[in-house]
Amino acid sequence: MKCRKCGGKAAFNMRQHKLALCKEHYLEWIPAQTERFIEKYRMFTHDEKILVAVSGGKDSLSLWDILWKLGYHADGLYLALGIDEGIGYSDESRRLCEEFASKRGLTLHVVDVLGDYGHTIPDLARSTHRGKDKPCSVCGLVKRHEMNRIARDFGYDVLATGHNLDDEAAVLFGNTLRWDGEYLLRQGPVLPAAPGLARKAKPLCRFCEREMAAYALLSGIEYIYDECPFAVGSTSIYYKELLNDLEHERPGAKLSFYLSFLEAKKKGLFAEQREETTAGLNVCQQCGQPTSALDLCSFCRMMGVGV
Ligand code: AMP
Ligand code: FES
Ligand code: ZN
Ligand code: ZN
């Protein structure tokens, strides 16, 4: 297989794009495409301050690398969640994020959830009614809250995450199975800022997992190979497998599922939902983030902050 740009030996073949590229051209193509998506979906500009949430995995570290190469003002944020499970998952992912930042002279904020709030994620999951068996829902709540807090407190214009096409298609699949209008309306490459909430952007949402793994490997980025130990057996992994089977039979199906959804949304398919979702939210009396509760948001209630 030959590189379409230079005719040299291809390092990576993308059946869904009918495109094969050598290492050099692949490492140019991914950032160039990312820049196109950032502009197309109006995620952010070169004048804005971006906070990249990095987990130590291939997607978010590649995203930070790409934004840095494209000359964006992008700092990192790592949330130390205290997940060990015998493999030192959090410690190892933190080390990789710190090493990535120091090699490139980049700024990384680290929030230590145990140090700041006195609980690890698994502890919180055990002691609350949420996520009795798995800590993932508590973890999601903490991540969302803390990402927003740091973005707001340090004056970032936008929060960027490393969600890729496989993540987005799996979420879309789940939302579609339930025809969950509220979630469908909020899903997309960019979510505008709301009172107390930062704008959110997913610049990698059109790249599949394989493409990001190839980018990380070919760029020599050191990342944590393990998934979060609690993700094993999750519904989202099952949906990803289903969609990969489909993709195998019909290359391009995953991307077209996601892009057709974005088109449908642009045409106003879920428009009547809009007013309902933004109405009726209050402000948390402790942290100022929006909540459907009257006094404290779920995060502040769970952490016992201010009570
Ligand atoms: P996940 O929810 O684990 O699929 O991760 C989705 C995105 O959230 C990643 O691509 C990162 O941008 C961000 N993220 C996940 N875990 C962390 C973490 N511990 N610290 C900072 N950002 C994270
Ligand atoms: Fe939070 Fe797995 S439970 S990343
Ligand atoms: Zn080439
Ligand atoms: Zn709160």
mmCIF file of C-alpha atoms and ligand atoms in Angstrom:
data_model
loop_
_atom_site.group_PDB
_atom_site.id
_atom_site.type_symbol
_atom_site.label_atom_id
_atom_site.label_comp_id
_atom_site.label_asym_id
_atom_site.label_seq_id
_atom_site.Cartn_x
_atom_site.Cartn_y
_atom_site.Cartn_z
ATOM 1 C CA MET A 1 0.000 0.000 0.000
ATOM 2 C CA LYS A 2 1.342 3.422 -1.003
ATOM 3 C CA CYS A 3 1.005 6.887 0.556
ATOM 4 C CA ARG A 4 -1.466 8.930 -1.472
ATOM 5 C CA LYS A 5 0.630 12.095 -1.013
ATOM 6 C CA CYS A 6 4.187 10.963 -1.784
ATOM 7 C CA GLY A 7 3.922 7.409 -3.132
ATOM 8 C CA GLY A 8 6.194 6.158 -0.314
ATOM 9 C CA LYS A 9 5.400 3.166 1.875
ATOM 10 C CA ALA A 10 2.084 3.710 3.686
ATOM 11 C CA ALA A 11 2.180 3.423 7.481
ATOM 12 C CA PHE A 12 -1.582 3.547 7.976
ATOM 13 C CA ASN A 13 -4.621 2.738 5.893
ATOM 14 C CA MET A 14 -8.060 4.252 6.557
ATOM 15 C CA ARG A 15 -10.631 2.180 4.702
ATOM 16 C CA GLN A 16 -13.477 4.520 5.607
ATOM 17 C CA HIS A 17 -11.689 7.444 3.920
ATOM 18 C CA LYS A 18 -10.134 5.296 1.162
ATOM 19 C CA LEU A 19 -6.865 6.897 2.200
ATOM 20 C CA ALA A 20 -3.437 5.465 3.029
ATOM 21 C CA LEU A 21 -0.565 7.651 4.254
ATOM 22 C CA CYS A 22 3.088 7.318 5.216
ATOM 23 C CA LYS A 23 4.161 8.224 8.766
ATOM 24 C CA GLU A 24 5.229 11.756 7.866
ATOM 25 C CA HIS A 25 2.043 12.571 5.976
ATOM 26 C CA TYR A 26 -0.186 10.910 8.560
ATOM 27 C CA LEU A 27 1.370 13.068 11.278
ATOM 28 C CA GLU A 28 0.575 16.130 9.156
ATOM 29 C CA TRP A 29 -2.901 14.994 8.141
ATOM 30 C CA ILE A 30 -4.310 14.499 11.663
ATOM 31 C CA PRO A 31 -3.480 18.026 12.943
ATOM 32 C CA ALA A 32 -4.631 19.595 9.653
ATOM 33 C CA GLN A 33 -7.964 17.755 9.868
ATOM 34 C CA THR A 34 -8.300 18.698 13.541
ATOM 35 C CA GLU A 35 -7.824 22.368 12.675
ATOM 36 C CA ARG A 36 -10.532 22.013 10.007
ATOM 37 C CA PHE A 37 -12.996 20.531 12.538
ATOM 38 C CA ILE A 38 -12.149 23.212 15.140
ATOM 39 C CA GLU A 39 -13.038 25.871 12.574
ATOM 40 C CA LYS A 40 -16.023 24.071 11.072
ATOM 41 C CA TYR A 41 -17.754 23.577 14.414
ATOM 42 C CA ARG A 42 -16.521 26.941 15.782
ATOM 43 C CA MET A 43 -14.925 25.313 18.820
ATOM 44 C CA PHE A 44 -12.374 28.033 19.652
ATOM 45 C CA THR A 45 -9.905 30.459 18.110
ATOM 46 C CA HIS A 46 -6.187 31.116 18.390
ATOM 47 C CA ASP A 47 -6.942 34.070 20.703
ATOM 48 C CA GLU A 48 -8.728 31.957 23.298
ATOM 49 C CA LYS A 49 -7.368 30.115 26.338
ATOM 50 C CA ILE A 50 -8.029 26.388 26.184
ATOM 51 C CA LEU A 51 -8.004 23.897 29.045
ATOM 52 C CA VAL A 52 -7.380 20.347 27.820
ATOM 53 C CA ALA A 53 -8.577 17.650 30.204
ATOM 54 C CA VAL A 54 -5.932 14.928 30.042
ATOM 55 C CA SER A 55 -6.421 11.447 31.447
ATOM 56 C CA GLY A 56 -3.026 10.013 30.448
ATOM 57 C CA GLY A 57 -4.709 8.027 27.655
ATOM 58 C CA LYS A 58 -3.888 8.198 23.942
ATOM 59 C CA ASP A 59 -6.775 10.474 22.944
ATOM 60 C CA SER A 60 -6.400 13.337 25.374
ATOM 61 C CA LEU A 61 -2.577 13.393 25.245
ATOM 62 C CA SER A 62 -2.709 13.322 21.432
ATOM 63 C CA LEU A 63 -5.228 16.161 21.524
ATOM 64 C CA TRP A 64 -2.911 18.259 23.690
ATOM 65 C CA ASP A 65 0.004 17.445 21.369
ATOM 66 C CA ILE A 66 -2.013 18.443 18.290
ATOM 67 C CA LEU A 67 -3.237 21.731 19.807
ATOM 68 C CA TRP A 68 0.313 22.540 20.892
ATOM 69 C CA LYS A 69 1.646 21.809 17.385
ATOM 70 C CA LEU A 70 -1.107 23.935 15.855
ATOM 71 C CA GLY A 71 0.000 26.846 18.061
ATOM 72 C CA TYR A 72 -3.078 27.093 20.297
ATOM 73 C CA HIS A 73 -2.801 28.409 23.840
ATOM 74 C CA ALA A 74 -3.633 25.118 25.555
ATOM 75 C CA ASP A 75 -2.906 24.163 29.174
ATOM 76 C CA GLY A 76 -3.672 20.740 30.679
ATOM 77 C CA LEU A 77 -5.758 19.543 33.583
ATOM 78 C CA TYR A 78 -5.304 16.172 35.238
ATOM 79 C CA LEU A 79 -7.767 14.944 37.872
ATOM 80 C CA ALA A 80 -6.188 12.480 40.306
ATOM 81 C CA LEU A 81 -9.151 10.301 41.197
ATOM 82 C CA GLY A 82 -7.431 7.820 43.514
ATOM 83 C CA ILE A 83 -8.138 4.729 41.390
ATOM 84 C CA ASP A 84 -5.606 2.012 42.151
ATOM 85 C CA GLU A 85 -7.159 -1.439 41.708
ATOM 86 C CA GLY A 86 -3.770 -3.100 42.108
ATOM 87 C CA ILE A 87 -2.323 -1.493 38.969
ATOM 88 C CA GLY A 88 -1.704 2.023 40.329
ATOM 89 C CA TYR A 89 -3.959 3.352 37.545
ATOM 90 C CA SER A 90 -4.240 6.971 38.749
ATOM 91 C CA ASP A 91 -0.588 7.301 39.814
ATOM 92 C CA GLU A 92 0.677 5.973 36.497
ATOM 93 C CA SER A 93 -1.633 8.128 34.390
ATOM 94 C CA ARG A 94 -0.654 11.203 36.426
ATOM 95 C CA ARG A 95 3.046 10.446 35.895
ATOM 96 C CA LEU A 96 2.509 10.195 32.124
ATOM 97 C CA CYS A 97 0.636 13.527 32.003
ATOM 98 C CA GLU A 98 3.330 15.252 34.057
ATOM 99 C CA GLU A 99 6.082 13.832 31.893
ATOM 100 C CA PHE A 100 4.259 14.859 28.704
ATOM 101 C CA ALA A 101 3.893 18.442 29.986
ATOM 102 C CA SER A 102 7.449 18.828 31.255
ATOM 103 C CA LYS A 103 8.991 17.469 28.016
ATOM 104 C CA ARG A 104 7.174 20.194 26.073
ATOM 105 C CA GLY A 105 7.362 22.949 28.705
ATOM 106 C CA LEU A 106 3.556 23.058 29.018
ATOM 107 C CA THR A 107 1.433 24.030 32.048
ATOM 108 C CA LEU A 108 -0.484 21.213 33.750
ATOM 109 C CA HIS A 109 -2.977 21.776 36.560
ATOM 110 C CA VAL A 110 -3.424 18.778 38.840
ATOM 111 C CA VAL A 111 -6.451 18.389 41.099
ATOM 112 C CA ASP A 112 -6.010 15.750 43.769
ATOM 113 C CA VAL A 113 -9.540 14.719 44.678
ATOM 114 C CA LEU A 114 -8.398 12.808 47.791
ATOM 115 C CA GLY A 115 -6.166 15.668 48.993
ATOM 116 C CA ASP A 116 -8.751 18.372 48.302
ATOM 117 C CA TYR A 117 -11.915 16.623 49.426
ATOM 118 C CA GLY A 118 -10.683 13.734 51.573
ATOM 119 C CA HIS A 119 -12.238 10.969 49.444
ATOM 120 C CA THR A 120 -11.167 8.782 46.548
ATOM 121 C CA ILE A 121 -13.672 7.984 43.807
ATOM 122 C CA PRO A 122 -14.110 4.348 44.921
ATOM 123 C CA ASP A 123 -14.721 5.587 48.530
ATOM 124 C CA LEU A 124 -17.339 8.044 47.348
ATOM 125 C CA ALA A 125 -19.062 5.380 45.288
ATOM 126 C CA ARG A 126 -19.245 3.072 48.296
ATOM 127 C CA SER A 127 -20.622 5.728 50.613
ATOM 128 C CA THR A 128 -23.312 7.211 48.393
ATOM 129 C CA HIS A 129 -26.385 5.719 46.855
ATOM 130 C CA ARG A 130 -24.989 6.454 43.386
ATOM 131 C CA GLY A 131 -23.016 3.805 41.487
ATOM 132 C CA LYS A 132 -23.370 1.106 44.149
ATOM 133 C CA ASP A 133 -21.463 -1.508 42.189
ATOM 134 C CA LYS A 134 -19.358 0.662 39.895
ATOM 135 C CA PRO A 135 -17.973 4.103 40.648
ATOM 136 C CA CYS A 136 -18.393 5.378 37.069
ATOM 137 C CA SER A 137 -21.423 7.618 37.649
ATOM 138 C CA VAL A 138 -19.851 9.230 40.734
ATOM 139 C CA CYS A 139 -16.630 9.578 38.774
ATOM 140 C CA GLY A 140 -18.425 11.295 35.879
ATOM 141 C CA LEU A 141 -20.075 13.726 38.283
ATOM 142 C CA VAL A 142 -16.752 14.608 39.958
ATOM 143 C CA LYS A 143 -14.957 14.991 36.605
ATOM 144 C CA ARG A 144 -17.614 17.301 35.157
ATOM 145 C CA HIS A 145 -17.742 19.442 38.287
ATOM 146 C CA GLU A 146 -13.982 19.781 38.717
ATOM 147 C CA MET A 147 -13.302 20.443 35.022
ATOM 148 C CA ASN A 148 -15.844 23.266 35.128
ATOM 149 C CA ARG A 149 -14.475 24.650 38.368
ATOM 150 C CA ILE A 150 -10.884 24.866 37.122
ATOM 151 C CA ALA A 151 -11.950 26.288 33.742
ATOM 152 C CA ARG A 152 -13.926 29.018 35.491
ATOM 153 C CA ASP A 153 -11.480 29.763 38.343
ATOM 154 C CA PHE A 154 -8.497 30.109 35.994
ATOM 155 C CA GLY A 155 -10.369 32.027 33.316
ATOM 156 C CA TYR A 156 -10.265 29.510 30.435
ATOM 157 C CA ASP A 157 -12.576 30.177 27.503
ATOM 158 C CA VAL A 158 -13.157 26.556 26.672
ATOM 159 C CA LEU A 159 -12.675 23.065 28.008
ATOM 160 C CA ALA A 160 -11.449 20.498 25.465
ATOM 161 C CA THR A 161 -11.742 16.746 25.989
ATOM 162 C CA GLY A 162 -10.296 13.819 24.051
ATOM 163 C CA HIS A 163 -13.593 12.094 23.156
ATOM 164 C CA ASN A 164 -13.165 10.298 19.827
ATOM 165 C CA LEU A 165 -15.642 9.012 17.251
ATOM 166 C CA ASP A 166 -15.969 5.630 18.985
ATOM 167 C CA ASP A 167 -16.900 7.391 22.248
ATOM 168 C CA GLU A 168 -19.366 9.702 20.534
ATOM 169 C CA ALA A 169 -20.973 7.005 18.385
ATOM 170 C CA ALA A 170 -21.410 4.737 21.438
ATOM 171 C CA VAL A 171 -23.080 7.539 23.419
ATOM 172 C CA LEU A 172 -25.253 8.392 20.435
ATOM 173 C CA PHE A 173 -26.228 4.750 20.058
ATOM 174 C CA GLY A 174 -27.275 4.587 23.725
ATOM 175 C CA ASN A 175 -29.218 7.857 23.509
ATOM 176 C CA THR A 176 -30.945 6.678 20.340
ATOM 177 C CA LEU A 177 -31.924 3.329 21.846
ATOM 178 C CA ARG A 178 -33.745 5.313 24.531
ATOM 179 C CA TRP A 179 -34.741 8.177 22.179
ATOM 180 C CA ASP A 180 -33.492 10.441 24.913
ATOM 181 C CA GLY A 181 -34.322 13.847 23.432
ATOM 182 C CA GLU A 182 -32.592 15.856 26.127
ATOM 183 C CA TYR A 183 -29.274 14.051 25.759
ATOM 184 C CA LEU A 184 -29.532 13.972 21.970
ATOM 185 C CA LEU A 185 -29.985 17.720 21.951
ATOM 186 C CA ARG A 186 -26.900 18.263 24.095
ATOM 187 C CA GLN A 187 -24.623 15.904 22.199
ATOM 188 C CA GLY A 188 -22.303 17.451 19.634
ATOM 189 C CA PRO A 189 -18.742 18.572 18.859
ATOM 190 C CA VAL A 190 -19.230 21.772 20.836
ATOM 191 C CA LEU A 191 -21.521 22.700 23.716
ATOM 192 C CA PRO A 192 -21.916 26.453 24.278
ATOM 193 C CA ALA A 193 -21.144 28.006 27.657
ATOM 194 C CA ALA A 194 -24.061 28.380 30.060
ATOM 195 C CA PRO A 195 -24.219 30.321 33.346
ATOM 196 C CA GLY A 196 -21.660 28.639 35.634
ATOM 197 C CA LEU A 197 -20.539 26.202 32.916
ATOM 198 C CA ALA A 198 -17.619 26.481 30.507
ATOM 199 C CA ARG A 199 -17.951 25.932 26.751
ATOM 200 C CA LYS A 200 -16.980 22.351 25.911
ATOM 201 C CA ALA A 201 -15.324 21.116 22.741
ATOM 202 C CA LYS A 202 -14.376 17.684 21.398
ATOM 203 C CA PRO A 203 -11.909 18.333 18.565
ATOM 204 C CA LEU A 204 -11.239 14.594 17.981
ATOM 205 C CA CYS A 205 -14.899 13.629 17.598
ATOM 206 C CA ARG A 206 -14.467 12.638 13.932
ATOM 207 C CA PHE A 207 -11.410 10.391 14.419
ATOM 208 C CA CYS A 208 -11.937 6.774 15.355
ATOM 209 C CA GLU A 209 -10.020 5.057 18.113
ATOM 210 C CA ARG A 210 -7.655 3.300 15.677
ATOM 211 C CA GLU A 211 -6.716 6.613 14.090
ATOM 212 C CA MET A 212 -5.867 8.144 17.461
ATOM 213 C CA ALA A 213 -3.895 5.096 18.592
ATOM 214 C CA ALA A 214 -1.875 5.298 15.361
ATOM 215 C CA TYR A 215 -1.271 9.028 15.892
ATOM 216 C CA ALA A 216 -0.053 8.497 19.467
ATOM 217 C CA LEU A 217 2.218 5.600 18.476
ATOM 218 C CA LEU A 218 3.675 7.288 15.397
ATOM 219 C CA SER A 219 4.310 10.509 17.366
ATOM 220 C CA GLY A 220 6.046 8.597 20.159
ATOM 221 C CA ILE A 221 3.593 9.780 22.829
ATOM 222 C CA GLU A 222 3.837 7.666 25.979
ATOM 223 C CA TYR A 223 0.348 6.927 27.243
ATOM 224 C CA ILE A 224 -1.392 4.509 29.585
ATOM 225 C CA TYR A 225 -2.562 1.444 27.656
ATOM 226 C CA ASP A 226 -4.986 0.223 30.287
ATOM 227 C CA GLU A 227 -8.544 1.450 30.258
ATOM 228 C CA CYS A 228 -9.926 2.527 33.611
ATOM 229 C CA PRO A 229 -10.215 -0.791 35.530
ATOM 230 C CA PHE A 230 -13.863 -0.029 36.256
ATOM 231 C CA ALA A 231 -14.737 0.323 32.576
ATOM 232 C CA VAL A 232 -14.438 -3.442 31.999
ATOM 233 C CA GLY A 233 -17.814 -4.908 31.135
ATOM 234 C CA SER A 234 -19.498 -1.506 30.765
ATOM 235 C CA THR A 235 -22.396 -0.898 28.427
ATOM 236 C CA SER A 236 -20.413 1.671 26.482
ATOM 237 C CA ILE A 237 -17.691 -0.879 25.689
ATOM 238 C CA TYR A 238 -20.382 -3.298 24.520
ATOM 239 C CA TYR A 239 -21.836 -0.618 22.210
ATOM 240 C CA LYS A 240 -18.355 0.133 20.870
ATOM 241 C CA GLU A 241 -17.906 -3.543 20.002
ATOM 242 C CA LEU A 242 -21.274 -3.660 18.252
ATOM 243 C CA LEU A 243 -20.421 -0.571 16.227
ATOM 244 C CA ASN A 244 -17.006 -1.999 15.354
ATOM 245 C CA ASP A 245 -18.668 -5.142 13.983
ATOM 246 C CA LEU A 246 -20.852 -2.928 11.839
ATOM 247 C CA GLU A 247 -17.842 -0.854 10.753
ATOM 248 C CA HIS A 248 -15.984 -4.010 9.784
ATOM 249 C CA GLU A 249 -18.778 -5.032 7.419
ATOM 250 C CA ARG A 250 -19.489 -1.509 6.200
ATOM 251 C CA PRO A 251 -16.470 0.791 6.427
ATOM 252 C CA GLY A 252 -17.608 4.335 7.148
ATOM 253 C CA ALA A 253 -20.858 3.355 8.913
ATOM 254 C CA LYS A 254 -19.723 4.708 12.283
ATOM 255 C CA LEU A 255 -18.763 8.108 10.919
ATOM 256 C CA SER A 256 -21.901 8.360 8.840
ATOM 257 C CA PHE A 257 -24.081 7.446 11.855
ATOM 258 C CA TYR A 258 -22.542 10.358 13.770
ATOM 259 C CA LEU A 259 -22.443 12.868 10.905
ATOM 260 C CA SER A 260 -26.030 12.133 9.806
ATOM 261 C CA PHE A 261 -27.098 12.775 13.387
ATOM 262 C CA LEU A 262 -25.334 16.162 13.372
ATOM 263 C CA GLU A 263 -27.039 16.994 10.055
ATOM 264 C CA ALA A 264 -30.458 16.016 11.424
ATOM 265 C CA LYS A 265 -29.867 18.153 14.481
ATOM 266 C CA LYS A 266 -28.835 21.109 12.320
ATOM 267 C CA LYS A 267 -32.112 20.771 10.455
ATOM 268 C CA GLY A 268 -33.931 21.179 13.780
ATOM 269 C CA LEU A 269 -34.997 17.587 14.428
ATOM 270 C CA PHE A 270 -34.726 18.052 18.191
ATOM 271 C CA ALA A 271 -35.449 21.792 18.289
ATOM 272 C CA GLU A 272 -38.687 21.726 20.240
ATOM 273 C CA GLN A 273 -36.742 20.258 23.173
ATOM 274 C CA ARG A 274 -34.495 23.291 23.558
ATOM 275 C CA GLU A 275 -36.557 25.447 25.882
ATOM 276 C CA GLU A 276 -37.391 22.609 28.235
ATOM 277 C CA THR A 277 -33.758 21.671 28.851
ATOM 278 C CA THR A 278 -32.460 25.107 29.784
ATOM 279 C CA ALA A 279 -35.443 26.161 31.866
ATOM 280 C CA GLY A 280 -35.845 25.445 35.569
ATOM 281 C CA LEU A 281 -32.189 25.279 36.648
ATOM 282 C CA ASN A 282 -31.020 26.859 39.901
ATOM 283 C CA VAL A 283 -27.579 27.903 41.075
ATOM 284 C CA CYS A 284 -25.741 25.826 43.686
ATOM 285 C CA GLN A 285 -25.383 27.965 46.820
ATOM 286 C CA GLN A 286 -21.916 26.579 47.484
ATOM 287 C CA CYS A 287 -20.115 26.403 44.145
ATOM 288 C CA GLY A 288 -22.291 28.433 41.775
ATOM 289 C CA GLN A 289 -22.699 25.691 39.177
ATOM 290 C CA PRO A 290 -26.187 25.020 37.798
ATOM 291 C CA THR A 291 -28.307 22.405 39.501
ATOM 292 C CA SER A 292 -31.864 21.160 39.398
ATOM 293 C CA ALA A 293 -31.866 21.124 43.218
ATOM 294 C CA LEU A 294 -32.942 24.136 45.276
ATOM 295 C CA ASP A 295 -29.824 24.519 47.440
ATOM 296 C CA LEU A 296 -26.706 22.386 46.765
ATOM 297 C CA CYS A 297 -25.667 20.588 43.568
ATOM 298 C CA SER A 298 -25.076 16.815 43.675
ATOM 299 C CA PHE A 299 -21.302 17.305 43.880
ATOM 300 C CA CYS A 300 -21.421 19.635 46.905
ATOM 301 C CA ARG A 301 -24.003 17.441 48.617
ATOM 302 C CA MET A 302 -21.922 14.304 48.049
ATOM 303 C CA MET A 303 -18.679 15.918 49.270
ATOM 304 C CA GLY A 304 -20.474 17.371 52.291
ATOM 305 C CA VAL A 305 -19.097 20.794 51.344
ATOM 306 C CA GLY A 306 -20.641 23.742 53.185
ATOM 307 C CA VAL A 307 -23.119 21.716 55.249
HETATM 308 P P1 AMP B 1 -13.622 9.033 29.615
HETATM 309 O O1 AMP B 1 -14.774 9.668 30.300
HETATM 310 O O2 AMP B 1 -12.709 8.285 30.539
HETATM 311 O O3 AMP B 1 -13.966 8.318 28.358
HETATM 312 O O4 AMP B 1 -12.722 10.256 29.128
HETATM 313 C C1 AMP B 1 -13.193 11.190 28.235
HETATM 314 C C2 AMP B 1 -12.309 12.432 28.307
HETATM 315 O O5 AMP B 1 -12.391 13.009 29.596
HETATM 316 C C3 AMP B 1 -10.835 12.157 28.086
HETATM 317 O O6 AMP B 1 -10.505 12.141 26.724
HETATM 318 C C4 AMP B 1 -10.204 13.320 28.801
HETATM 319 O O7 AMP B 1 -10.241 14.483 27.987
HETATM 320 C C5 AMP B 1 -11.140 13.531 29.973
HETATM 321 N N1 AMP B 1 -10.670 12.815 31.191
HETATM 322 C C6 AMP B 1 -10.936 11.545 31.557
HETATM 323 N N2 AMP B 1 -10.345 11.238 32.729
HETATM 324 C C7 AMP B 1 -9.687 12.356 33.130
HETATM 325 C C8 AMP B 1 -8.867 12.690 34.259
HETATM 326 N N3 AMP B 1 -8.611 11.807 35.238
HETATM 327 N N4 AMP B 1 -8.350 13.938 34.336
HETATM 328 C C9 AMP B 1 -8.619 14.845 33.367
HETATM 329 N N5 AMP B 1 -9.367 14.583 32.279
HETATM 330 C C10 AMP B 1 -9.893 13.360 32.153
HETATM 331 FE FE1 FES B 2 -13.854 7.065 36.515
HETATM 332 FE FE2 FES B 2 -13.339 4.811 35.496
HETATM 333 S S1 FES B 2 -14.605 5.155 37.131
HETATM 334 S S2 FES B 2 -12.531 6.721 34.936
HETATM 335 ZN ZN ZN B 3 3.726 10.272 2.281
HETATM 336 ZN ZN ZN B 4 -22.168 22.836 44.106
#
